[in-house]
Structures are given as structure tokens and as C-alpha cells.
XYZ file of C-alpha atoms in Angstrom:
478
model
C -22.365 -11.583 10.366
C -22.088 -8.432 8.252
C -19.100 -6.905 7.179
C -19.357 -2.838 5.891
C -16.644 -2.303 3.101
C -15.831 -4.215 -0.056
C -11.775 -2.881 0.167
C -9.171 -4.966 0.878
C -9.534 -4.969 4.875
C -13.451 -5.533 4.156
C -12.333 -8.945 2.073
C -9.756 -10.049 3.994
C -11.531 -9.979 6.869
C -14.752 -11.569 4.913
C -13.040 -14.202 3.565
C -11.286 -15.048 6.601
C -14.420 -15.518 8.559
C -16.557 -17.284 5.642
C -13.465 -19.792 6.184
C -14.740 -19.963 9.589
C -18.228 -21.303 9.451
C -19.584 -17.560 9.493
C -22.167 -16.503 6.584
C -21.062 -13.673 5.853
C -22.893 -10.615 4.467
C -20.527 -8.056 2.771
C -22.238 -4.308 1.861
C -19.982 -2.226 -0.225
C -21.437 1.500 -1.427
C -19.733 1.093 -4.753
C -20.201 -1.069 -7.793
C -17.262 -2.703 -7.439
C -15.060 -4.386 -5.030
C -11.616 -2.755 -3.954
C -12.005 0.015 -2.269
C -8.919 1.988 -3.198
C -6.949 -0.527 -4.470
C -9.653 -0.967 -7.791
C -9.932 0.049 -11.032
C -12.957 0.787 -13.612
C -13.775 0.906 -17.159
C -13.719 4.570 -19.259
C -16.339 5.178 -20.941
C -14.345 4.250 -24.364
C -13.772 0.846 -22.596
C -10.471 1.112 -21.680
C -9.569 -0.354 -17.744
C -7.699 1.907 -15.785
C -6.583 1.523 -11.959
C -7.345 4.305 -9.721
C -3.918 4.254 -9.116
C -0.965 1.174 -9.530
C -0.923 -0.492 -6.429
C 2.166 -3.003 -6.112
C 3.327 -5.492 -3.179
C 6.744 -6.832 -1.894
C 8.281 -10.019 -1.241
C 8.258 -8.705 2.719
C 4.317 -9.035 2.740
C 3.731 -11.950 3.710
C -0.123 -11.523 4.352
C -1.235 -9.874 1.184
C 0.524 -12.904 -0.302
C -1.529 -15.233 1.914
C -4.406 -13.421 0.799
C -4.074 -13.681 -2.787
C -3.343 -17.373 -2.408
C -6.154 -17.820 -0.847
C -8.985 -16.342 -2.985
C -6.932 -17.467 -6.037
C -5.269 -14.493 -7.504
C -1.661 -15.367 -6.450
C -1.029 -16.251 -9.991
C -2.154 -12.723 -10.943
C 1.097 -11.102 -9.614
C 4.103 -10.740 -11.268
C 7.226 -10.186 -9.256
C 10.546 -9.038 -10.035
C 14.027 -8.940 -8.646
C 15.281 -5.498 -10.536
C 14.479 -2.370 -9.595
C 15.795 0.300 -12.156
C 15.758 4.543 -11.345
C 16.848 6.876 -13.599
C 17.687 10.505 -13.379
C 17.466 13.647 -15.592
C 21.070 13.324 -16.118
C 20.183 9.940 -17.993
C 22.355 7.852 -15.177
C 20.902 4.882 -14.137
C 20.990 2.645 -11.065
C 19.089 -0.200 -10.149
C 18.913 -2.597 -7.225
C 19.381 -6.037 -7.478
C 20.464 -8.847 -5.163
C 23.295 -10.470 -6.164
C 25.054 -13.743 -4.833
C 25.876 -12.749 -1.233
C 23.776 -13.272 1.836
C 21.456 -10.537 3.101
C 22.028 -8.033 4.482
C 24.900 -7.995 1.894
C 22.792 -8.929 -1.305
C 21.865 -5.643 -2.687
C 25.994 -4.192 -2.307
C 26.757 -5.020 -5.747
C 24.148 -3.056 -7.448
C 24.534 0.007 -4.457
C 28.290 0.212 -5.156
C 27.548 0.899 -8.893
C 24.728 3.026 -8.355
C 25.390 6.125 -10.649
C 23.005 8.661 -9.524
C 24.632 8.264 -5.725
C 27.909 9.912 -5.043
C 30.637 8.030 -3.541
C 29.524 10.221 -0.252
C 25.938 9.865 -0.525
C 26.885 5.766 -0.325
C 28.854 6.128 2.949
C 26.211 8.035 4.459
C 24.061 5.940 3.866
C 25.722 2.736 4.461
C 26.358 4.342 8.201
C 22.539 4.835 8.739
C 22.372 0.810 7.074
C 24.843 -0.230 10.514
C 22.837 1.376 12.257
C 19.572 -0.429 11.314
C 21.496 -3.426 11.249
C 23.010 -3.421 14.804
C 19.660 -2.453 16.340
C 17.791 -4.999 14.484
C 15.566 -2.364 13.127
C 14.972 -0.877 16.470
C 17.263 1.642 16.687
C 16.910 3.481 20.279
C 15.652 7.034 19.211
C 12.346 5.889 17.687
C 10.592 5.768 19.959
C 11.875 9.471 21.422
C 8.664 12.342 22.716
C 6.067 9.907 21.461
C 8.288 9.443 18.325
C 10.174 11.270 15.715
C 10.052 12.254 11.995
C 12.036 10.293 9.390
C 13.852 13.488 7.609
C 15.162 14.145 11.848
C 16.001 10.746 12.009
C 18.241 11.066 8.769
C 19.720 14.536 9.821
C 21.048 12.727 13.177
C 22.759 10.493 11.092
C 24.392 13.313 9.077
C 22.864 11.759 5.936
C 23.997 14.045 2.146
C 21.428 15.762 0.415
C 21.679 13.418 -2.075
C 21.471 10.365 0.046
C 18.171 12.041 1.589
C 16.845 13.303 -1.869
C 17.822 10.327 -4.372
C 17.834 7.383 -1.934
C 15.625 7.742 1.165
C 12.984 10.361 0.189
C 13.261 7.955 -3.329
C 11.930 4.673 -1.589
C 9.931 6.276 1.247
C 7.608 8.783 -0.289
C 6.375 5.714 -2.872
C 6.417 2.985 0.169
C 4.489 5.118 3.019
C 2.515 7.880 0.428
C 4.102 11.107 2.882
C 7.154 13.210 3.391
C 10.341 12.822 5.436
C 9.181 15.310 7.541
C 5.878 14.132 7.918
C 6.690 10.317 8.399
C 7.469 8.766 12.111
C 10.662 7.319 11.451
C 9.774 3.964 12.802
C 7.625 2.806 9.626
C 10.497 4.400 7.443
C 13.215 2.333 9.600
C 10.862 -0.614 9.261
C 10.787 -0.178 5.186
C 14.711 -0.749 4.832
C 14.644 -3.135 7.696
C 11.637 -5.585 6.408
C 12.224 -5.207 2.466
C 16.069 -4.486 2.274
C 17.979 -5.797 4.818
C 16.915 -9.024 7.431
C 15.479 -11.003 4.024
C 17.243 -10.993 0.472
C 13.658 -11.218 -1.541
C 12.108 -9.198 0.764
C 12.844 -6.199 -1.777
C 11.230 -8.215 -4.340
C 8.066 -6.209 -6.331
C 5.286 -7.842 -7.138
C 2.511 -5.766 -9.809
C -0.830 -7.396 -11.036
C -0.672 -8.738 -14.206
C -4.496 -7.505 -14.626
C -6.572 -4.820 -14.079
C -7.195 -4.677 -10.030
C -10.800 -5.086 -9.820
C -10.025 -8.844 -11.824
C -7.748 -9.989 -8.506
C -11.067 -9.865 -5.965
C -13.344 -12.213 -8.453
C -12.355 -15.233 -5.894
C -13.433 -13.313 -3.112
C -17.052 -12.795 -3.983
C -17.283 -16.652 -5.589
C -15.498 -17.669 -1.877
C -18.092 -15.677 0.437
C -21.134 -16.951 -2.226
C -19.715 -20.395 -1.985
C -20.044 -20.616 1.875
C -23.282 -19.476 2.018
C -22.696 -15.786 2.470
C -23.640 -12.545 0.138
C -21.887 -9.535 -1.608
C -24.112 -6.494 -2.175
C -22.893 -3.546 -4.713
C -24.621 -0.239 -4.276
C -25.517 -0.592 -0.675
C -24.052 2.282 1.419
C -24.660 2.225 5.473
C -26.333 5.254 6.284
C -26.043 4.635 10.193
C -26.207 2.764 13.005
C -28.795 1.916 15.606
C -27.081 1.278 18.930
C -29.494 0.538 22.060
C -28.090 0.186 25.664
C -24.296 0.442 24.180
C -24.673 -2.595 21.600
C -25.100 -2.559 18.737
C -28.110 -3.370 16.976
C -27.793 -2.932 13.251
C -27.415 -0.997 10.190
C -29.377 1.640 8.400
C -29.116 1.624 4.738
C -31.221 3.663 2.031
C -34.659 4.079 1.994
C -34.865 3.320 5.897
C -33.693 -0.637 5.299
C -31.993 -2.295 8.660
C -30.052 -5.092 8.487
C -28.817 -7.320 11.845
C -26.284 -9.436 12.394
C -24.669 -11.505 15.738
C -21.354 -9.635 14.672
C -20.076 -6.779 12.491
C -17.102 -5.706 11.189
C -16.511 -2.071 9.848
C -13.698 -1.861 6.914
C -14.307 1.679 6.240
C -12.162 4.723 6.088
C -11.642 6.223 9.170
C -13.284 9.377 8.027
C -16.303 7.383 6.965
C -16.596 5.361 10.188
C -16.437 9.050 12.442
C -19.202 10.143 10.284
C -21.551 6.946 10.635
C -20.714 6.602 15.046
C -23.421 8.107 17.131
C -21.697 11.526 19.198
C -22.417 9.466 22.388
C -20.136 6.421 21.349
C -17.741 8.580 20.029
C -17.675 10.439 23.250
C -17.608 7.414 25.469
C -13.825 6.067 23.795
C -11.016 7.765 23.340
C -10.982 5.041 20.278
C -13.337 6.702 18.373
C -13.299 10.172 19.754
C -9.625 10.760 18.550
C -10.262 9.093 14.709
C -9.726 13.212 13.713
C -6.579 13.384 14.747
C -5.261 10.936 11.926
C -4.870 12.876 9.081
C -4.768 11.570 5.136
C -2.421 11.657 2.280
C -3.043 12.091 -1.835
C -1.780 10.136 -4.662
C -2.120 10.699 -8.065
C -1.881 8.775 -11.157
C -1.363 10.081 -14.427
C -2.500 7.526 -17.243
C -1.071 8.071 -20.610
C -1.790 6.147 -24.240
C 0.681 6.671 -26.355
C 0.206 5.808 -30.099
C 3.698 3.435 -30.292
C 6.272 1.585 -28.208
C 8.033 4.554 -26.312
C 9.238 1.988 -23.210
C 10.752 -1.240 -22.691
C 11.085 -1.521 -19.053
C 8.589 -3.056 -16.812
C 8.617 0.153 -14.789
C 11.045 2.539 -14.077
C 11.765 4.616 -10.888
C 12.352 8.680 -11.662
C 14.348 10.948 -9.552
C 14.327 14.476 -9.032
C 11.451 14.633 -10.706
C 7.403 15.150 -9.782
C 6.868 11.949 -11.505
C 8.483 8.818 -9.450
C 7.027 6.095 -11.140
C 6.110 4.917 -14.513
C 4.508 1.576 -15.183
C 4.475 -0.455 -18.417
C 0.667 -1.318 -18.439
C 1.150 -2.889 -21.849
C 3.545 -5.359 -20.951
C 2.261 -5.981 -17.353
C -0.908 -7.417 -19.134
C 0.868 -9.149 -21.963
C 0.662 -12.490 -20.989
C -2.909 -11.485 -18.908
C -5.359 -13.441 -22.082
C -5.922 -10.180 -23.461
C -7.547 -9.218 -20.075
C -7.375 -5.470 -19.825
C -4.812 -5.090 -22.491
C -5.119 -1.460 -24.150
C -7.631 -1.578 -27.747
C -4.771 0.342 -29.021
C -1.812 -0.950 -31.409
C 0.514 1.751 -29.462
C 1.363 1.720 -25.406
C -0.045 2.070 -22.347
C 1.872 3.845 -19.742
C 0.825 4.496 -15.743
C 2.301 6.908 -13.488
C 2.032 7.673 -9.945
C 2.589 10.500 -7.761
C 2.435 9.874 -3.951
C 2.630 12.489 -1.125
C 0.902 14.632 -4.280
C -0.521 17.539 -2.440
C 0.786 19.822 -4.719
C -0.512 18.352 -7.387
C -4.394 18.407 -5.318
C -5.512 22.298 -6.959
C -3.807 22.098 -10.175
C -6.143 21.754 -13.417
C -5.524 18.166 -14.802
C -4.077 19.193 -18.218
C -1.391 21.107 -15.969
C -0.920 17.848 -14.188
C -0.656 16.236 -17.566
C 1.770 18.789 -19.478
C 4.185 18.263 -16.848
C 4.557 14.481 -16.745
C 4.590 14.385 -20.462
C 7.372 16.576 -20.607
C 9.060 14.208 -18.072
C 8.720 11.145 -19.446
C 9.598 12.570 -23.001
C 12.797 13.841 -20.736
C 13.169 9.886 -19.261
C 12.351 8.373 -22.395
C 13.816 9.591 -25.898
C 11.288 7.404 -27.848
C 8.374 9.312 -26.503
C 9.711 12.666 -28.343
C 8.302 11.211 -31.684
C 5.407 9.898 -30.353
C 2.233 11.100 -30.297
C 0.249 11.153 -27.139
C -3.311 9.997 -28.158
C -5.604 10.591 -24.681
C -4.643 10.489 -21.237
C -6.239 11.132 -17.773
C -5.645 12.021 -14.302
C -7.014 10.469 -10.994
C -6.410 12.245 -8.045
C -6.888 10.498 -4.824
C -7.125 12.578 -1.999
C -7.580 10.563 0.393
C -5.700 7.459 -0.573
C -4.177 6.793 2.869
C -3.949 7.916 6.370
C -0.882 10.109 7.100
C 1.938 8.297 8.714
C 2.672 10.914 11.049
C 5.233 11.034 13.964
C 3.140 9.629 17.227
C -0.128 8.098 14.883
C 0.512 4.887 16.738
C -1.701 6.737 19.512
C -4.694 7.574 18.008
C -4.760 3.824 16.035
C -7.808 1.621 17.405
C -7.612 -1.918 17.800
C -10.083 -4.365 15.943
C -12.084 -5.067 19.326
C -14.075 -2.152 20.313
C -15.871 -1.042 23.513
C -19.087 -1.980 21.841
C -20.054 -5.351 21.993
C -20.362 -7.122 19.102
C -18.615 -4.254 16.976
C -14.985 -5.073 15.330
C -12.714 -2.935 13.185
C -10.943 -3.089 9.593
C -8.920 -0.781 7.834
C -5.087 0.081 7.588
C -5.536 3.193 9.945
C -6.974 0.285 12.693
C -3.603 -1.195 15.190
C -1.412 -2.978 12.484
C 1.924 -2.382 13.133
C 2.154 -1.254 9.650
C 1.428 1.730 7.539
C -0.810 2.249 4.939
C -0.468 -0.546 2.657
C -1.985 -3.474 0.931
C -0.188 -5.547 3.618
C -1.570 -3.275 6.593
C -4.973 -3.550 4.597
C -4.990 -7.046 4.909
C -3.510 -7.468 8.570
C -6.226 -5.197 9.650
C -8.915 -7.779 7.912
C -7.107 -10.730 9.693
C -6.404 -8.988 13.462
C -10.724 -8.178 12.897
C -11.645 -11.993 11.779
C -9.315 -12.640 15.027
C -10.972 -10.867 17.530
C -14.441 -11.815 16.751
C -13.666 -15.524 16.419
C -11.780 -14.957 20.032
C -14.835 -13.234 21.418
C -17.097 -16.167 20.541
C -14.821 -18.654 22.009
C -13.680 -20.314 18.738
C -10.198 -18.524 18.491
C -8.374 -19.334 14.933
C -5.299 -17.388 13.624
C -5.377 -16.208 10.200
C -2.496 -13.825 11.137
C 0.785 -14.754 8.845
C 4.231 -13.904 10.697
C 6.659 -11.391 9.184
C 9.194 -13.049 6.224
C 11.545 -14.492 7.807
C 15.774 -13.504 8.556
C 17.841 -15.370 6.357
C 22.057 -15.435 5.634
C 24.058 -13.733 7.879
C 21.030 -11.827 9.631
C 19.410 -15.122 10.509
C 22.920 -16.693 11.556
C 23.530 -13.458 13.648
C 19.698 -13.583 15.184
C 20.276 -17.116 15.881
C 17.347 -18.497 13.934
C 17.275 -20.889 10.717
C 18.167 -19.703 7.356
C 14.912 -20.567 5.627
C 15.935 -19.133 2.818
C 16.524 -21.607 -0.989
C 20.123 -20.349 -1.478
C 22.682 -22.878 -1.669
């Protein structure tokens, strides 16, 4: 079977089926595997990720994923989350020794940049969540509404919106308030914050990205299957509704009894005959999901200017910054900056106004952030630094997307779907990535009367939310 796109859907789904008995063909147009979730090599050797890419303790099948091509060791999680404002107050989030959904009050309650009224507020919208098990009643209201309405029914501050939901949101779901169907932003607290006390947990390679895939290609290769670099699909060639194969350059045509697509849904619109497009509402409304930026700012500093691991900003165009020195420390010197001085990442989602300005525009304002955030970088001199802009780095959450999402099982026979815009259940995420890879190797194996699930459930309810849910406390907590 062939599988188009080398990105995370592309492998999951690859390695899921090479698991299977399938030999597996992958085709990926670029050098490297990844897809957006990659990095490369400057031409002064330094690796850089197109932009930091990070899990949580709520995704359960990204973990599966990495366990199973290897790489879980690759991850480093961790329980403290710290933000900081201009004001130089900090906050962080950290469970402490009472059962979820109660683990995180410790650390909210003493969360300086929030007002004692920004905490009520949003411990009201919390109950809320809580009592409707995530499924509060006006979600699903005209086909769905946005997040920032959602808030505003719940009479949230300014501040609560602005330093606590917009805060967590934006970074989680790469999009706006007002731009973001409240059900994946309800889903964020419920998942990560509230049913699970790890769920909140952040895990961040401990390598460049590109190193985490190495056990997918050596997987595929070891079943019998092949990865090709460099090999773009140029089309298809569909005869009496099935399809038949692939076009690549130089008028090449590869078949297969199956095929999976794990391309962006731009990409995929552009490769589907009019006529197939026409035939499914599937494929004819693909246009009507829109796509989001982010942009990371990369910065080399020539000493120590940060001891965090990372660092949440707020009110600020900057929201993260990343220690990439001491996220590769203990990595064997794999990807660790040729520098003696530090190696910082930062990462603007939802960045579209960020999408015409000239890079060293983009650059003289984070720089004058993070010198704001952190006092050691006044003395220090900023030796080079770059800008990746992503334009396209997800689809747009929008209120109603759900509609225009496909499912992995198409209309055309022997054709299956990947990607994190395909039917998740989730947004835009490694996670969703990786679902979508899974729900594909699914349908196939289903259509071929071998079914197999590959599919991991969602983490689990523990303390008082599984008590109140009536299921078992799975959780390790005495």
C-alpha cells in the first residue's frame, strides 16, 4: 500500500499498518520526515525546528506513538508551568496534593498576574465545565459557537479572558477567541486541566524534531516496506471512480491495493480530479476550512540569559520562550548549539499579524521582550537569530469546522484519509495528527476484513472526577 505524506498523520498511519502485515510504501516531497512538526540544519550547521512543537500528559496517542517507534524516551515532561508578565509577577501552575479537579487550586489561588476577580470568574466558568462533564449545553448552539461568546456568557473579566483563557488557548488551538468553536477550547481545560491531574503535564523533545521519526523509517524498512525523500505526487489517475494510482515527476506511476493521503488539506484539493471533488460534499467543501500561522523566532545569544525550561509571557506578542540549550542538555550533544552562549526559541501562534512584517521587525520586537522578561539578556549580546513563519501551520478551528471535516474512508474505493483537518474529534495537534493516522490504518484494515484497533482511548478520570463519574481511579496517588 502507499501512503502520500511523511508528517506525523503520514507515519502514524504507516507505521500502524507496517504493524499490520502491509508493505508499506511512504512518498514524502521533502527531504525529510515531519511534515510540520520537523526541523533542518542552517547552513552554519546549527538545527533549528520550524517551530517548538510540545505534547501533554492528556495525549494519550502521540504518546502511544512515540512508544512505539522508540522516541518516547526523547520527551521530557514537566509538572510546572511558569508565566510571567511585564509587571515582573509571576504565576505558575502546578498540581499539588489534592485530587483533580482540585490539584491545580494551590498554585491558581497564588497566581499573581490574576486578580482576586479574574479567579472567581473563572472558577464559575471551571463549575461549569465541571458539572457538564465538559459538555456544557450551549456548544453545540447554530452549528456551534465561538470561544470569546462562550466566555462573555459567563461574564468572564478582561483579565480572566486576556491573561488566563486567551493565555492557554491561542498556544493550545493556534487561533483567536473569536475565531475558535468553543467546544475544542472547553475540551482544552476539560482534557488537560480538570477530569485528570497529569493531564496538564508538558512534554518537549529533548532533540531536534526531525531525530524523534528515525524509528519510523527503520520500522517501515524493517517490515519490508520503503520511505522515499524527494518524491512529490503530482496527481492521480482515477478510472471508473477508483482509484488507480499516482503520478509523480517525470510521468512515473506508482499502484498500490490501498492508499492513504496524509497531506494538507490544501494540497489534497489541489491533487483531486474536479469530477471527484464534485461528486462528495467530502472533498468539494475542503475550501471552506481555513488555516492559521505560527511563527517562531530563534535567537543565539552569546551567554546564559535564562534558567527556566520555558517560560509562558503575557500581554505580550511573544507567548512562549523555550530553553533550547537546556532541553538538549542531557540529548549526547545531539543538536546542542556550537556556541559557548544560549539558545533560546520562541513561538508566536494565531501570528497573522506578524505574516507581512519584514523579519528584522519581527526580530526587534521579541528582543526587546525578552530583554523586558529577562534582565540577564540586557547585557547580552545577541549573536544571529532567525525567523520562520508558518503560514499555514494548521487548519483554523473555526465555530461549525466539524462540518466540513472528512472521515478517513472516502467515497472512492480503495482511497483513505490522514491529516488533523480529517474527523478527529480534536484540533490541530500532534495528538489530532496522530489520531487521524490511526482512524486511516483503521478503516482500511476494516475494509479488507482484518479489523485491528490502533486507536488509544482518552486519559483517563481520576480523584474526585473519577469517584463522581463512577469509574476507577487509575491514577498512582496514594
Amino acid at each position: 500500500m502507499i501512503v502520500i505524506g511523511g508528517g506525523l498523520a503520514g507515519l502514524a498511519a504507516g507505521v500502524a499498518l507496517a504493524e499490520s502485515g502491509w508493505r508499506v510504501r511512504l512518498f514524502e516531497q521533502r527531504p525529510f520526515l515531519g511534515g510540520r512538526a520537523t526541523s533542518y540544519v542552517l547552513p552554519d550547521g546549527e538545527h533549528v525546528d520550524n517551530c517548538q512543537h510540545v505534547t501533554l500528559g492528556c495525549c494519550t496517542n502521540l504518546a502511544d506513538f512515540y512508544l512505539r517507534i522508540g522516541a518516547a524516551g526523547k520527551i521530557k515532561f514537566f509538572d510546572r508551568l511558569l508565566f510571567l508578565d511585564p509587571q515582573g509577577r509571576k504565576g505558575e501552575m502546578r498540581a499539588g496534593l489534592l485530587p483533580s479537579p482540585f490539584h491545580l487550586t494551590g498554585s491558581f489561588a497564588t497566581f499573581a498576574p490574576l486578580t482576586l476577580l479574574d479567579k472567581l470568574s473563572i472558577a464559575r466558568a471551571m463549575l461549569d465545565i465541571l458539572q457538564t462533564q465538559g459538555k456544557p449545553a450551549d456548544l453545540q448552539e447554530n452549528g456551534g459557537i465561538s470561544m470569546l461568546e462562550w466566555l462573555r456568557r459567563r461574564s468572564q473579566t478582561k483579565g480572566a479572558i486576556e491573561r488566563f483563557w486567551r493565555v492557554v488557548l491561542v498556544s493550545a488551538l493556534d487561533e483567536e477567541l473569536d475565531r475558535t468553536d468553543a467546544r475544542f477550547g472547553v475540551d482544552v481545560f476539560w482534557k488537560a486541566f480538570l477530569s485528570n491531574s497529569t493531564g496538564y503535564r508538558m512534554g518537549i523533545p529533548a532533540v531536534p524534531l526531525a531525530n524523534l521519526y528515525d524509528g519510523c523509517k527503520s520500522e517501515i524498512e524493517r517490515r519490508g516496506g520503503e520511505v522515499i525523500l524527494r518524491a512529490p505526487a503530482r496527481g492521480l489517475t482515477i478510472e471508473n471512480g477508483e482509484l488507480r494510482g499516482v503520478r509523480f515527476d517525470e510521468g512515473r506511476e506508482e499502484t498500490a491495493d490501498a492508499y492513504v493521503f496524509a497531506v494538507p488539506h490544501t494540497a489534497l484539493a489541489e491533487l483531486l480530479p474536479e469530477s471527484v471533488k464534485q461528486s462528495d460534499p467530502a472533498f468539494a467543501n475542503l475550501e471552506k476550512i481555513k488555516v492559521a500561522p505560527i511563527t517562531g523566532v530563534h535567537f543565539w545569544f552569546d551567554r546564559e540569559v535564562m534558567r527556566e525550561p520555558f517560560v509562558t509571557l503575557l500581554d505580550t506578542t511573544t507567548q512562549w520562550i523555550f530553553n533550547k540549550t537546556a532541553l538538549y542538555a542531557d540529548s549526547n550533544g545531539e543538536g546542542k548549539s556550537s556556541l559557548s552562549g544560549q539558545y533560546l526559541q520562541l513561538v508566536i501562534s494565531a501570528s497573522y499579524d506578524l505574516l507581512q512584517k519584514p523579519r528584522q521587525e519581527i526580530i526587534d520586537l521579541c528582543l526587546a521582550e525578552v530583554r523586558q522578561a529577562l534582565p540577564a539578556a540586557h547585557k547580552a549580546e545577541l549573536v544571529k537569530a532567525t525567523v520562520i513563519k508558518e503560514a499555514a501551520a494548521t487548519f483554523s478551528p473555526e465555530p461549525g469546522v466539524d462540518r466540513w471535516r472528512p472521515r478517513q474512508q472516502t467515497c472512492v474505493p480503495r482511497l483513505f484519509l490522514a491529516g488533523d483537518w480529517t474527523d478527529t474529534g480534536w484540533p490541530a495537534t500532534m495528538e489530532g495528527a496522530v489520531r487521524s493516522g490511526y482512524l486511516a490504518a483503521e478503516a482500511l484494515l476494516r475494509s479488507e476484513g482484518t479489523p485491528r484497533k490502533f486507536l488509544q482511548p482518552d486519559l483517563a478520570p481520576d480523584g474526585f472526577i473519577a469517584m463522581w463519574m463512577g469509574k476507577p481511579d487509575t491514577s498512582k496517588k496514594a
